[in-house]
Coordinates of C-alpha atoms and ligand atoms in Angstrom, one line a residue:
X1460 CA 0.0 0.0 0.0
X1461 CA 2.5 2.2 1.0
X1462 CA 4.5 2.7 -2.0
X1463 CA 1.0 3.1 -3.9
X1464 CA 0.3 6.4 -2.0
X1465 CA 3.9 8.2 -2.2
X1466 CA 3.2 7.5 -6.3
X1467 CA -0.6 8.7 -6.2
X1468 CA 0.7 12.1 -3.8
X1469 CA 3.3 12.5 -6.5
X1470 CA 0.9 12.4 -9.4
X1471 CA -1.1 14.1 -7.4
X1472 CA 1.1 17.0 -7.5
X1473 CA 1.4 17.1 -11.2
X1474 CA -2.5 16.5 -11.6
X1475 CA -3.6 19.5 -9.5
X1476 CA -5.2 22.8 -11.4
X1477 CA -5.2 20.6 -14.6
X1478 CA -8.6 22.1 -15.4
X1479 CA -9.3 19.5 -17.4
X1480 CA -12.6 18.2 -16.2
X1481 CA -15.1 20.4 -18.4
X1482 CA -18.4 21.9 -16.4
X1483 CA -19.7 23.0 -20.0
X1484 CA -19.8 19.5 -21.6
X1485 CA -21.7 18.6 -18.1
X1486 CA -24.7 21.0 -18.6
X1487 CA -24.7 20.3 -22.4
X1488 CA -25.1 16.8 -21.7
X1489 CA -27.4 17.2 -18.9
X1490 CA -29.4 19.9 -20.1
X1491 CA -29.7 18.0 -23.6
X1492 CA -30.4 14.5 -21.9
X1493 CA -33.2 15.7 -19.8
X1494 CA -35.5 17.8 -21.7
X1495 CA -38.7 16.8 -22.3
X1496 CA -37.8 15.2 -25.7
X1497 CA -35.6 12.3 -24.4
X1498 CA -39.6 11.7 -22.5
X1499 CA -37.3 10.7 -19.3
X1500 CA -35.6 7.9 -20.9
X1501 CA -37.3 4.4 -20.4
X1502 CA -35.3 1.9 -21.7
X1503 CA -36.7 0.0 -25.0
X1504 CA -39.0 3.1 -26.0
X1505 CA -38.5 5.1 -28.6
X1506 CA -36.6 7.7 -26.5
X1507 CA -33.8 5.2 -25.7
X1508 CA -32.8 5.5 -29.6
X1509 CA -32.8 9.3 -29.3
X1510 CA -30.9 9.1 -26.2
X1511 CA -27.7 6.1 -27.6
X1512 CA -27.5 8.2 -30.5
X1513 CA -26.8 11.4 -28.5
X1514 CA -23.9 8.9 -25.9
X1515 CA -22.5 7.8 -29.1
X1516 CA -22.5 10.7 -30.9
X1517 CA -20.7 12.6 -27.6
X1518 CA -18.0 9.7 -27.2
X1519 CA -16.9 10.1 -30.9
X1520 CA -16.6 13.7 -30.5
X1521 CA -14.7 13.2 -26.7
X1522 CA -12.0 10.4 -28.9
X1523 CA -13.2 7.7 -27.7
X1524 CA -13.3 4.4 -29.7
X1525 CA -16.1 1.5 -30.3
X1526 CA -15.7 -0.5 -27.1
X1527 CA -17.3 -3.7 -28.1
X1528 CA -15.3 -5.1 -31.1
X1529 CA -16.2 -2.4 -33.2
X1530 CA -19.1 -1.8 -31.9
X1531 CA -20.8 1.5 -29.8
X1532 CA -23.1 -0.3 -28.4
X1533 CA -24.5 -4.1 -26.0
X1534 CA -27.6 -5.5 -26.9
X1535 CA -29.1 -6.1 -23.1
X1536 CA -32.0 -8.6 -23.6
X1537 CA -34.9 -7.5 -21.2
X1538 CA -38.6 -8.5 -20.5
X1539 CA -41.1 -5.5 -19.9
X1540 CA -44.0 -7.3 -17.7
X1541 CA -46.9 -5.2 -16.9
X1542 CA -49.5 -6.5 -14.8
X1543 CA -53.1 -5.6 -15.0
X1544 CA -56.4 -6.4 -13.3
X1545 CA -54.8 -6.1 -10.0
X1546 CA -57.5 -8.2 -7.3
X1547 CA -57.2 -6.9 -3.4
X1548 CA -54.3 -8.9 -1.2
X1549 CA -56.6 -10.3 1.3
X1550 CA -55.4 -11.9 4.5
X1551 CA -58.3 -14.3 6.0
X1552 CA -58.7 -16.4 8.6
X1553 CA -57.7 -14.0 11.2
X1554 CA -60.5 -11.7 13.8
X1555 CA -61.5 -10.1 10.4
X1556 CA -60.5 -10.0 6.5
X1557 CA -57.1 -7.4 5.9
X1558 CA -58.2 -6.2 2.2
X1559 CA -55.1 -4.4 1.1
X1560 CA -55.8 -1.9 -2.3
X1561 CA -53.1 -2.2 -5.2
X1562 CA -51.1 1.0 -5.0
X1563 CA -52.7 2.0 -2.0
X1564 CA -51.7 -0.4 0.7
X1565 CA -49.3 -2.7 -1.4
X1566 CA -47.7 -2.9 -4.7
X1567 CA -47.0 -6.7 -5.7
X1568 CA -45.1 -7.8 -9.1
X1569 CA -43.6 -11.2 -9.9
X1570 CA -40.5 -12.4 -11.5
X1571 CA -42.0 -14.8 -13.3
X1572 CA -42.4 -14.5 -17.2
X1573 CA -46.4 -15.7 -16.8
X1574 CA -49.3 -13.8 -18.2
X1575 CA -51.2 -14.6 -15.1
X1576 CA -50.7 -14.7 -11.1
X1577 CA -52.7 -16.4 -8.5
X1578 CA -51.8 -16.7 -5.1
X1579 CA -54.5 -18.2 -2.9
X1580 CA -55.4 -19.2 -0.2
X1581 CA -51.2 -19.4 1.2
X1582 CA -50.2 -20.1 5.0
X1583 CA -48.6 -16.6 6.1
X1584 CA -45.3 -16.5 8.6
X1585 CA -43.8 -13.7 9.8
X1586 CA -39.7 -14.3 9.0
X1587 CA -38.5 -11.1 10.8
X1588 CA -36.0 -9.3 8.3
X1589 CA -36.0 -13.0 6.3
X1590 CA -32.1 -13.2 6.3
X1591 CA -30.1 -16.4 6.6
X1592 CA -26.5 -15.7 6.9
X1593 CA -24.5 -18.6 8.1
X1594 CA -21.1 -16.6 8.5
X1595 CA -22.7 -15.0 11.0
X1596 CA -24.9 -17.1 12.4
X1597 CA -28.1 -15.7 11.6
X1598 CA -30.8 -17.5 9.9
X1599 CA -34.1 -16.1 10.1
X1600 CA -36.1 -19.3 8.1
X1601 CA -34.4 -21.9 10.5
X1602 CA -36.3 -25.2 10.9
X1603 CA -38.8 -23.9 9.0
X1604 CA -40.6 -24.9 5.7
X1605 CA -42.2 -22.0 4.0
X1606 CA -43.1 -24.0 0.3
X1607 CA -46.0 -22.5 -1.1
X1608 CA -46.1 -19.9 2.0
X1609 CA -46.5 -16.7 1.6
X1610 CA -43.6 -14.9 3.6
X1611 CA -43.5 -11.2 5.6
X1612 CA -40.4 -9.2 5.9
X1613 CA -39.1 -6.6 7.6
X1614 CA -37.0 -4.0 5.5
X1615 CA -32.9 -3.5 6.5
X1616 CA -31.3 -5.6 9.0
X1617 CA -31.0 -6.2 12.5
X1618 CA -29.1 -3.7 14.1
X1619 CA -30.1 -0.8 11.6
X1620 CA -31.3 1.5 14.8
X1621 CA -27.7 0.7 16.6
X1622 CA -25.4 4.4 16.8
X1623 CA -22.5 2.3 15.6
X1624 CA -21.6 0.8 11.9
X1625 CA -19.6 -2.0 14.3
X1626 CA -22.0 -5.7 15.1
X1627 CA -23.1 -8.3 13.5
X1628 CA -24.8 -7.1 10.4
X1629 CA -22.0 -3.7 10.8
X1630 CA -24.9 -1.4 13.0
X1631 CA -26.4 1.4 11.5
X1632 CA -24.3 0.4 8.2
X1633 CA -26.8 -1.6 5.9
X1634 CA -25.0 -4.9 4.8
X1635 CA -26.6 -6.4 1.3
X1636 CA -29.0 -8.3 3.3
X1637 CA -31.0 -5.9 4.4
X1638 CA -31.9 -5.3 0.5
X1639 CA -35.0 -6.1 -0.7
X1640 CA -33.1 -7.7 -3.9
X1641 CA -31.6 -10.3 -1.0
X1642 CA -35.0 -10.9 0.8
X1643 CA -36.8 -11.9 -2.1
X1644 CA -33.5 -14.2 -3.5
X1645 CA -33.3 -15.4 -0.4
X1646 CA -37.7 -16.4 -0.3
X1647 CA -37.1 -17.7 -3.6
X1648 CA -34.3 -19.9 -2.4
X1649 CA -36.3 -21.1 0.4
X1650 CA -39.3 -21.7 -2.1
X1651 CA -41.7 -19.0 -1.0
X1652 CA -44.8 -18.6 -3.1
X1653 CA -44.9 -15.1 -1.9
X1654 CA -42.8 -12.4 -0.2
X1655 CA -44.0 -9.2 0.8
X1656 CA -41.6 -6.5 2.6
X1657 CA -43.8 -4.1 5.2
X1658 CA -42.6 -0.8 4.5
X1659 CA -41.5 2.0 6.5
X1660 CA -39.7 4.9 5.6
X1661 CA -36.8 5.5 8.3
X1662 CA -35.1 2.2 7.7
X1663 CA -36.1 1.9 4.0
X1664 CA -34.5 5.2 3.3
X1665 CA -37.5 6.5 0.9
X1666 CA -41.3 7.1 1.5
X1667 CA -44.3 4.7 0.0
X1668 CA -44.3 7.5 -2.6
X1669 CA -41.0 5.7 -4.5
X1670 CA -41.9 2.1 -3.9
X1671 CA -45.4 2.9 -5.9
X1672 CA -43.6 4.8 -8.7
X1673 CA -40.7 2.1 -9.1
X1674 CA -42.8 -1.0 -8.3
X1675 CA -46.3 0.2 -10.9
X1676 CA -46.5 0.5 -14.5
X1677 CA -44.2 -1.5 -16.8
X1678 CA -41.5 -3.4 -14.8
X1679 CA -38.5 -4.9 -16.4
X1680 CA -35.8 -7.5 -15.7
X1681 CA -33.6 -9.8 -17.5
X1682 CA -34.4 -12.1 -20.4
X1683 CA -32.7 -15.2 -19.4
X1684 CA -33.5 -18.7 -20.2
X1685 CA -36.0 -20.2 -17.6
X1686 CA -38.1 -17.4 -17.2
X1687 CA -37.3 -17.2 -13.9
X1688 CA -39.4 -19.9 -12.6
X1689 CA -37.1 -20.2 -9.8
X1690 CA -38.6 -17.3 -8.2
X1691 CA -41.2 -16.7 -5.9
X1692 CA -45.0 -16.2 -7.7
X1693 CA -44.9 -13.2 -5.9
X1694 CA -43.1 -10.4 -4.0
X1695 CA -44.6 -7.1 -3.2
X1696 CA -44.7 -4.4 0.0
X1697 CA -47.4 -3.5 2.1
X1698 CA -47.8 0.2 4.0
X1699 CA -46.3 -0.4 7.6
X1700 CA -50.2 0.7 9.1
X1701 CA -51.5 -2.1 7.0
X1702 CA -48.8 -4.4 8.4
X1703 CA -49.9 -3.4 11.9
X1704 CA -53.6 -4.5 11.4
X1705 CA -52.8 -7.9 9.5
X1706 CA -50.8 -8.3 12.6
X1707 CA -53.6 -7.3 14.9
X1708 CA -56.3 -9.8 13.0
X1709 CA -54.4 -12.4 13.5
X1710 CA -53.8 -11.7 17.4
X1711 CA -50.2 -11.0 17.3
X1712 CA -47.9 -8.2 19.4
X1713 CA -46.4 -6.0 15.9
X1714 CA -43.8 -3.9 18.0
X1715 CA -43.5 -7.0 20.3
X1716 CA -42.5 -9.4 17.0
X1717 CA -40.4 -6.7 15.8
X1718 CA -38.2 -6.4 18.9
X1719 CA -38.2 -10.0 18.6
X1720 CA -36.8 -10.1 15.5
X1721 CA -33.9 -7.9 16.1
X1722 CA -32.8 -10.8 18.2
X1723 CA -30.2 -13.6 17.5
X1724 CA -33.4 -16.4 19.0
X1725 CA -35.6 -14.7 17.1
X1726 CA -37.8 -17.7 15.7
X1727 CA -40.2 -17.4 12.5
X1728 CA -43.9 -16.8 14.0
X1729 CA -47.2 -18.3 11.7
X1730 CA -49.7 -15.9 11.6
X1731 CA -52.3 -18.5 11.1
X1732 CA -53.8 -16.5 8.1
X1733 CA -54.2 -17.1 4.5
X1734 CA -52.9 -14.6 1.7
X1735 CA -54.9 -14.4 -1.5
X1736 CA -54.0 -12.5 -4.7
X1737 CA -54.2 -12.3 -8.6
X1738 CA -53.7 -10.4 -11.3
X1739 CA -52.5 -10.4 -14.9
X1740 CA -49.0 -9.9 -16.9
X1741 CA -48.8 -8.4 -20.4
X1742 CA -45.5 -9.5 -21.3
X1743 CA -43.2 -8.0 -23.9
X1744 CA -39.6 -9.1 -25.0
X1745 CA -37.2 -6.4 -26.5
X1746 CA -33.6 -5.8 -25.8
X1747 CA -31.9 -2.7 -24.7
X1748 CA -28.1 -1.4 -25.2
X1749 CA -25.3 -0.6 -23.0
X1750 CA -23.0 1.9 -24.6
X1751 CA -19.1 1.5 -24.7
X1752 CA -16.6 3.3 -25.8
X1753 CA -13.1 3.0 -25.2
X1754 CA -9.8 4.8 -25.3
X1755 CA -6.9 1.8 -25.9
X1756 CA -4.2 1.6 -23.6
X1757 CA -0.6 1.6 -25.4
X1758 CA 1.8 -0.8 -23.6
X1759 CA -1.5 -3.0 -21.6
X1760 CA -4.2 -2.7 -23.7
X1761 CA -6.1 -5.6 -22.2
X1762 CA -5.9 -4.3 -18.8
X1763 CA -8.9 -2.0 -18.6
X1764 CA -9.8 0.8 -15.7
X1765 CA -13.8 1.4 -15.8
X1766 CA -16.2 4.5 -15.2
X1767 CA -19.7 4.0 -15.3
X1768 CA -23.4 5.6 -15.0
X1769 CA -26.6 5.0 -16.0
X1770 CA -28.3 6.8 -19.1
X1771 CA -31.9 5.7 -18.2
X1772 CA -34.5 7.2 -16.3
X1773 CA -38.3 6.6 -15.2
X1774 CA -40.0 7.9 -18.5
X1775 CA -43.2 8.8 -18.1
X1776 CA -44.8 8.7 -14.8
X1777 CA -47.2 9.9 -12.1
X1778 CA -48.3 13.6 -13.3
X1779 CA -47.4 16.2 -10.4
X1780 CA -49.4 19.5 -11.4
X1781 CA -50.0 18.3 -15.0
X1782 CA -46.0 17.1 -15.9
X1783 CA -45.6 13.6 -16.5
X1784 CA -42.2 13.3 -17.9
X1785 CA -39.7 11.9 -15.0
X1786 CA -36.8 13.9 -16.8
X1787 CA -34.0 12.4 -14.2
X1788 CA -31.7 15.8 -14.8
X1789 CA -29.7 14.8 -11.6
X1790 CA -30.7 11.3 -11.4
X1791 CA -28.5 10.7 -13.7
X1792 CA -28.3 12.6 -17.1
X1793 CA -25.8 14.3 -15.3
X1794 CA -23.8 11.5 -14.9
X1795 CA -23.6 10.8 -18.7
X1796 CA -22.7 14.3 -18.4
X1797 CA -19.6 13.5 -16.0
X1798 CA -19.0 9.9 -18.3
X1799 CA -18.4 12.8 -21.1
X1800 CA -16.3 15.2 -19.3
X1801 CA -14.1 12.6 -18.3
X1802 CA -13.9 10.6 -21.6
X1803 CA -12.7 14.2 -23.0
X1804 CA -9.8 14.7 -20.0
X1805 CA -8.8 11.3 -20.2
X1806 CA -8.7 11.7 -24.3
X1807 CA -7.2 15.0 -23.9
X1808 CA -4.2 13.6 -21.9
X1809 CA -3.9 11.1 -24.6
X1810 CA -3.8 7.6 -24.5
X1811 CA -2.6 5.6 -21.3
X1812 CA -0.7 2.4 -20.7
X1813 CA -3.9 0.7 -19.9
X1814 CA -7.1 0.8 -21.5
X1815 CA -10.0 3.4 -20.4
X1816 CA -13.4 2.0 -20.8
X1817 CA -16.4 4.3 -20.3
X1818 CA -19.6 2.4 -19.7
X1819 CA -23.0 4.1 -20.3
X1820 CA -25.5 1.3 -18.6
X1821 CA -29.0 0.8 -19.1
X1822 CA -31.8 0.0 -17.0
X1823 CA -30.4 0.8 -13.0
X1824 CA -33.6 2.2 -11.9
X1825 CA -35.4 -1.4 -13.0
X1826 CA -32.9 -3.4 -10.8
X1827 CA -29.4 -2.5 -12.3
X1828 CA -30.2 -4.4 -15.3
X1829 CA -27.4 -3.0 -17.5
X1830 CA -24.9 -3.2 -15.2
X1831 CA -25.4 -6.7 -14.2
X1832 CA -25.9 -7.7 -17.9
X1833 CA -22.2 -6.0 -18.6
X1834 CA -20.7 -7.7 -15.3
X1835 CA -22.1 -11.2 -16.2
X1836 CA -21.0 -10.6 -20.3
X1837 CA -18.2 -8.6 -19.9
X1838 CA -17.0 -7.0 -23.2
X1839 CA -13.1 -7.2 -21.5
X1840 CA -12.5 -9.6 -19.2
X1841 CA -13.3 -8.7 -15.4
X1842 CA -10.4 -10.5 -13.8
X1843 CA -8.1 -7.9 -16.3
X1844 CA -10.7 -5.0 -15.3
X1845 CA -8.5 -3.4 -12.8
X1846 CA -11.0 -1.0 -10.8
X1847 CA -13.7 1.6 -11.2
X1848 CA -15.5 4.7 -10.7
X1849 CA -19.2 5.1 -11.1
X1850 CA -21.4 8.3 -11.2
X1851 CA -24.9 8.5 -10.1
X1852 CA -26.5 11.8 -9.4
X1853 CA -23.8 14.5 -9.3
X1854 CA -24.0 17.4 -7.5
X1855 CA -25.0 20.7 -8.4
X1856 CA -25.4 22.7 -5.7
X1857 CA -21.5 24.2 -5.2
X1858 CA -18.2 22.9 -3.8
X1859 CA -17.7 20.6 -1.0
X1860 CA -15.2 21.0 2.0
X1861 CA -16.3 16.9 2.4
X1862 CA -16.4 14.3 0.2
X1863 CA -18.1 10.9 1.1
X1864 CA -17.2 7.6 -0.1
X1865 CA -20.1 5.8 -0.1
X1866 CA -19.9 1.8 1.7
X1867 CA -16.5 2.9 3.1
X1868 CA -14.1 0.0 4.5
X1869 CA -14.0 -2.3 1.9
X1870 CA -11.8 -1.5 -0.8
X1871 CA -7.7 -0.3 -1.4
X1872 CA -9.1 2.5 -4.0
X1873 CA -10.1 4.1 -0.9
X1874 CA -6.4 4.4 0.5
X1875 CA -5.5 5.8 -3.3
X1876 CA -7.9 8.2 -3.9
X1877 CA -6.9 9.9 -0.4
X1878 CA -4.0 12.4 -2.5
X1879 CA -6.5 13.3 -4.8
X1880 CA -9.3 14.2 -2.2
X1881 CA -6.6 15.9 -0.6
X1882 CA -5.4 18.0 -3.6
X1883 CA -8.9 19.1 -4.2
X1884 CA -8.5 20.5 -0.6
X1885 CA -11.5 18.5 0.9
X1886 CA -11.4 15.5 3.7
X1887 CA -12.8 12.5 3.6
X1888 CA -16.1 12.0 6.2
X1889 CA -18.4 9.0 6.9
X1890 CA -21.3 8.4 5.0
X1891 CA -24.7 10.5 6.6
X1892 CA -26.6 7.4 6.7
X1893 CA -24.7 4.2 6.2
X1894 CA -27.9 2.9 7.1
X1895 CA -29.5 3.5 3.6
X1896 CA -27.4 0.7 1.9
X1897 CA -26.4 3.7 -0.4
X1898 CA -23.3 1.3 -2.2
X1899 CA -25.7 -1.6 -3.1
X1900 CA -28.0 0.8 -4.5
X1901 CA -26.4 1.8 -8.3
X1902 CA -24.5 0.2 -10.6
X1903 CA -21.1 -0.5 -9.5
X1904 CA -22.8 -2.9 -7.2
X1905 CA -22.9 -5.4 -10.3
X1906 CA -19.7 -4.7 -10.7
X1907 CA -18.3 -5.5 -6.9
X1908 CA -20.9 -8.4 -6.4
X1909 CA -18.3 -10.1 -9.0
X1910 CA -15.1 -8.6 -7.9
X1911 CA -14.1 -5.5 -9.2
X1912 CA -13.1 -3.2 -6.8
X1913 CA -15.5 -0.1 -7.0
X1914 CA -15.2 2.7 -5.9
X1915 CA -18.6 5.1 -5.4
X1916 CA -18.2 8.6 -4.0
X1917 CA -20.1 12.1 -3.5
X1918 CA -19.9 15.4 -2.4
X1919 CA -20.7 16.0 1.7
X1920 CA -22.9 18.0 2.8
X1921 CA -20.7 21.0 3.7
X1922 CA -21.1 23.6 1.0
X1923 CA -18.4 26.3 0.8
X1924 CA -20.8 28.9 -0.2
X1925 CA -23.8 28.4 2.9
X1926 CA -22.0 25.8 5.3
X1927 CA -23.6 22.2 6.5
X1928 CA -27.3 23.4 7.2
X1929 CA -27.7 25.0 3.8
X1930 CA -25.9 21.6 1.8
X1931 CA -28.1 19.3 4.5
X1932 CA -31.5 21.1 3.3
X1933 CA -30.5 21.8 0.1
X1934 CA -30.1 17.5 -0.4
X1935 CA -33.2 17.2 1.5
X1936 CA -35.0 19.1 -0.4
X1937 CA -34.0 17.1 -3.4
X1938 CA -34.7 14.0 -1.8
X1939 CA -38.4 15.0 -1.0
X1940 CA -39.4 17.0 -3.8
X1941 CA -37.7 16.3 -6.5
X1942 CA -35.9 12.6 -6.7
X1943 CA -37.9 9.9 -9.3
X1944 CA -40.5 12.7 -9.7
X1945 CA -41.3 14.9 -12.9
X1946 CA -39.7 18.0 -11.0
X1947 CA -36.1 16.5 -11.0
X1948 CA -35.4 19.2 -13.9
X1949 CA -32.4 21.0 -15.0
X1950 CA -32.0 24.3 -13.7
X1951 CA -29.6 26.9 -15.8
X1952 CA -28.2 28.6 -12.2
X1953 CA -26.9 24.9 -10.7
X1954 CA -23.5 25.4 -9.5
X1955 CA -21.5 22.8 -11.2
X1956 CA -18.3 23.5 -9.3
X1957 CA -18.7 20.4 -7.1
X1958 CA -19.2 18.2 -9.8
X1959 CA -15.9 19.3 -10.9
X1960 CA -14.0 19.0 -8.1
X1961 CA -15.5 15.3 -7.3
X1962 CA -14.6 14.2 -11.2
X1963 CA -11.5 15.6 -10.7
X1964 CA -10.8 13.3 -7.9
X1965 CA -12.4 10.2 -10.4
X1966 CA -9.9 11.7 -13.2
X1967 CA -6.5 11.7 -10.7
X1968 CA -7.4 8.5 -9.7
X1969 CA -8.1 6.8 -12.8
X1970 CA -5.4 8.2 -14.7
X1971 CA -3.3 6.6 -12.0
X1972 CA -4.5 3.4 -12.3
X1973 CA -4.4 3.5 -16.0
X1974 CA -0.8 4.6 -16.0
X1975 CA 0.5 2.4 -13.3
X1976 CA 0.5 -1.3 -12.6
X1977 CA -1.1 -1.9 -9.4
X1978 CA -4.2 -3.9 -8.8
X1979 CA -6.0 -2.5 -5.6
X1980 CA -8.0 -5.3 -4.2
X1981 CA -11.1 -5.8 -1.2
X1982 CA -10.2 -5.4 2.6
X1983 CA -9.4 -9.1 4.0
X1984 CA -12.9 -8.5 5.4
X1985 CA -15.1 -7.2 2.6
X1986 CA -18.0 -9.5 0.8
X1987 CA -16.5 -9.7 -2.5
X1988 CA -12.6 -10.6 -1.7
X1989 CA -13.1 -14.2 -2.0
X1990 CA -14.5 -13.8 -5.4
X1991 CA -12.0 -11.1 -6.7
X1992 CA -9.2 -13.5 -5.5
X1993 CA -10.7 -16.7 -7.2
X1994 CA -11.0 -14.5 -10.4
X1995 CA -7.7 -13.1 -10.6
X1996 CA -6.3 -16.1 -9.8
X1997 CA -7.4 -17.5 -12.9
X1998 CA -4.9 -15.2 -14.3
Ligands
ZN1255 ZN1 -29.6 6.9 -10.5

């Protein structure tokens, strides 16, 4: 490590006040990418061919090259299912029928490629948070048989509430199991017929609001062989006051079994109620592109260093005062913006000794469909992909004293890009809310689950112009009125100087690893070391 950090302070040096790192091609991009004609940018629609075109057309310009063998673009096969004719969940059997309304008091989708869904009459168990983790001796569906029972979940994990990011599932710090992608794997593996999280907002991170946007309307996933028949019939949430009177009807303690199920005993409870539910699938198979371009190393060509973002958004969705377009301007047009900028420094500086490949994914906000695609048909190898950087929602409210990385403690990129933080004269803090599972939550997620070391970062709160209560309200205010709604727009007086100095950081620290020779790997202790290990030992 050591001998890594006197070579990154070094380059460090000679990287500082390059001004490479262009705020101009950001709002181009951004401002382009989000107006109303790109119609948000749904994947497979019409507005995804506007939307390539424009990637591709900005990548040829920056001097980049086709990155897949020739190619701009990688055809991502998807299925868009879109169910219809949406009955009531009704729990019976209890002091009196729980009718839960679609939208309303659940959303509930399926997996399964089947144009129909019926779920009846299926024993219900409460499984706590529904996690079985035998390296830490947790297992939450424990001498139990849930086949063709319909499971309830609790969101996050264990110790979310604890003030620490030390214990078993790392405190307030949300490991992968407290995902909903993991509980309803993890139902599925256990042979669930259906899964349904209860919501509530602290230790979700977001209001009902998001999961009935994201979990309504045409949902899409991948188009593999099997149609995922593996999985659960069903898997849904329900509102946390809905959760409360199921639990009530069927003469059970809610806070009581919730304690309970923060505890290592904690054994799975039977409600002694039926769940019912049905509804219909219109089922569509199209596929949807990745774009890649790529500037080819010189003396390592095969050795690649990776940045990545997402170019899709929400498309159309719920109107707020007459707007339907979800025009994702932050979230995350302006991270193809900051793909662009950097594609241009990096092309600018010329080639490197490695290879620079810049990844514009599709479908994150339907599951990090793009991403996973890429990581499980990699274009260039991942065992010769040395690292990366990926960009979701920059910031445009002004330079940071702080920078955040994001699911800190579990790779070496975080000793390396120290210098460059330090160069852009900021510090490094701890994540706001570890608890939000923020680095399991976009796509270099994909990316780590199968090795790579990742590395996700963002500004702090701490604005140089307005100071920590002005940057916490200011990111508040985004978060409640703005993010996966119509009214994340772009806005001509955004202050783009943050972005900068946070790409700048990305820039320093890839053009490092594209220069030098190291391969940073996980912490000892991080989830994914095993696998990087196993990979690059294939080498
Ligand atoms: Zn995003």
């Amino acid at each position: 490590m050591r001998h890594l950090l006197t070579a990154a302070l070094l380059l460090a040096g000679t990287a500082a006040n390059a001004q490479t790192i262009s705020a101009d091609t950001m709002k181009e991009v951004t401002k382009e990418l989000s107006s109303d004609a790109y119609e948000g940018r749904a994947p497979t629609t019409p507005a995804e061919d506007k939307t390539i075109a424009y990637i591709v057309q900005r990548f040829e310009k920056a001097g980049l090259k086709p990155g897949n063998k020739g190619k701009w673009t990688q055809d991502v096969p998807l299925v868009e299912i879109t169910a219809s004719n949406v009955q009531p969940l009704v729990f019976s059997g209890g002091k009196a029928p729980v009718s839960l309304d679609y939208r309303k008091d659940m959303v509930i989708a399926t997996y399964r490629v089947v144009p129909k869904v019926a779920v009846k009459d299926s024993d219900v168990v409460f499984v706590g948070y529904g996690i079985n983790a035998p390296e830490r001796g947790w297992n939450d569906y424990a001498g139990l048989d849930v086949k063709g029972k319909t499971v309830v979940i609790l969101v996050n994990d264990p110790d979310y509430k604890s003030p620490e990011t030390k214990g078993l599932f790392e405190g307030k710090a949300m490991t992968y199991y407290g995902r909903w992608v993991y509980k309803y794997e993890e139902a599925a593996r256990q042979g669930a017929a259906a899964a349904i999280i209860v919501h509530d907002t602290y230790p979700a991170a977001y209001g009902w609001g998001v999961v009935q946007s994201s979990w309504t309307g045409p949902q899409l996933e991948q188009d593999t062989p099997g149609d995922h028949m593996d999985q659960s019939q069903a898997i849904g949430w329900m509102q946390l006051d809905k959760a409360k009177e199921l639990f009530a009807a069927a003469g059970k303690d809610f806070d009581a079994l919730v304690a309970s199920a923060g505890k290592q005993d904690f054994k799975a409870v039977p409600l002694g109620v039926k769940a019912s539910v049905s509804w219909d699938n219109s089922i569509k198979r199209q596929a949807s592109k990745n774009v890649v371009g790529i500037l080819p190393g010189t003396a390592k060509p095969d050795e690649v260093v990776l940045y990545s973002a997402h170019w899709d958004h929400l498309g159309r969705c719920d109107a707020v005062n007459g707007d339907d377009i979800c025009n994702g301007a932050v979230d995350n047009a302006s991270g193809i913006g900051g793909l662009v900028a950097l594609a241009e420094a990096h092309a600018k500086a010329g080639p490197a000794k490695r290879s620079v490949v810049f990844l514009a994914v599709t479908a994150e906000e339907s599951g990090l469909l793009g991403s996973k695609f890429y990581a499980e048909n990699p274009v260039y190898p991942l065992a010769k992909t040395v690292g990366g950087v990926n960009m979701d929602s920059l910031n445009v409210l002004g330079k940071t004293k702080d920078f955040t990385l994001v699911g800190a403690g579990k790779s070496e990129l975080e000793d390396l890009v120290k210098p460059f933080v330090a160069v852009e004269g900021r510090v490094i803090v701890p994540e706001e809310r570890p608890e939000a599972g923020g680095y399991y939550r976009s796509d270099h997620f994909s990316f780590a689950k199968l090795g790579v070391p990742m590395l996700y970062g963002e500004s702090g709160d701490d604005l140089v112009n307005g100071g920590k209560e002005a940057g916490k309200k200011a990111a508040e205010d985004y978060t409640r009125n703005r993010y996966h709604k119509p009214q994340d727009e772009y806005d001509a007086n955004w202050d783009w100087s943050g972005a900068v100095s946070d790409l700048n950081i990305y820039y320093g620290l890839g053009r490092q690893l594209a220069e030098g020779a190291a391969w940073p790997n996980w912490y000892k202790t991080a989830e994914f070391r095993a696998v990087r290990d196993k990979s690059r030992s294939g080498q």
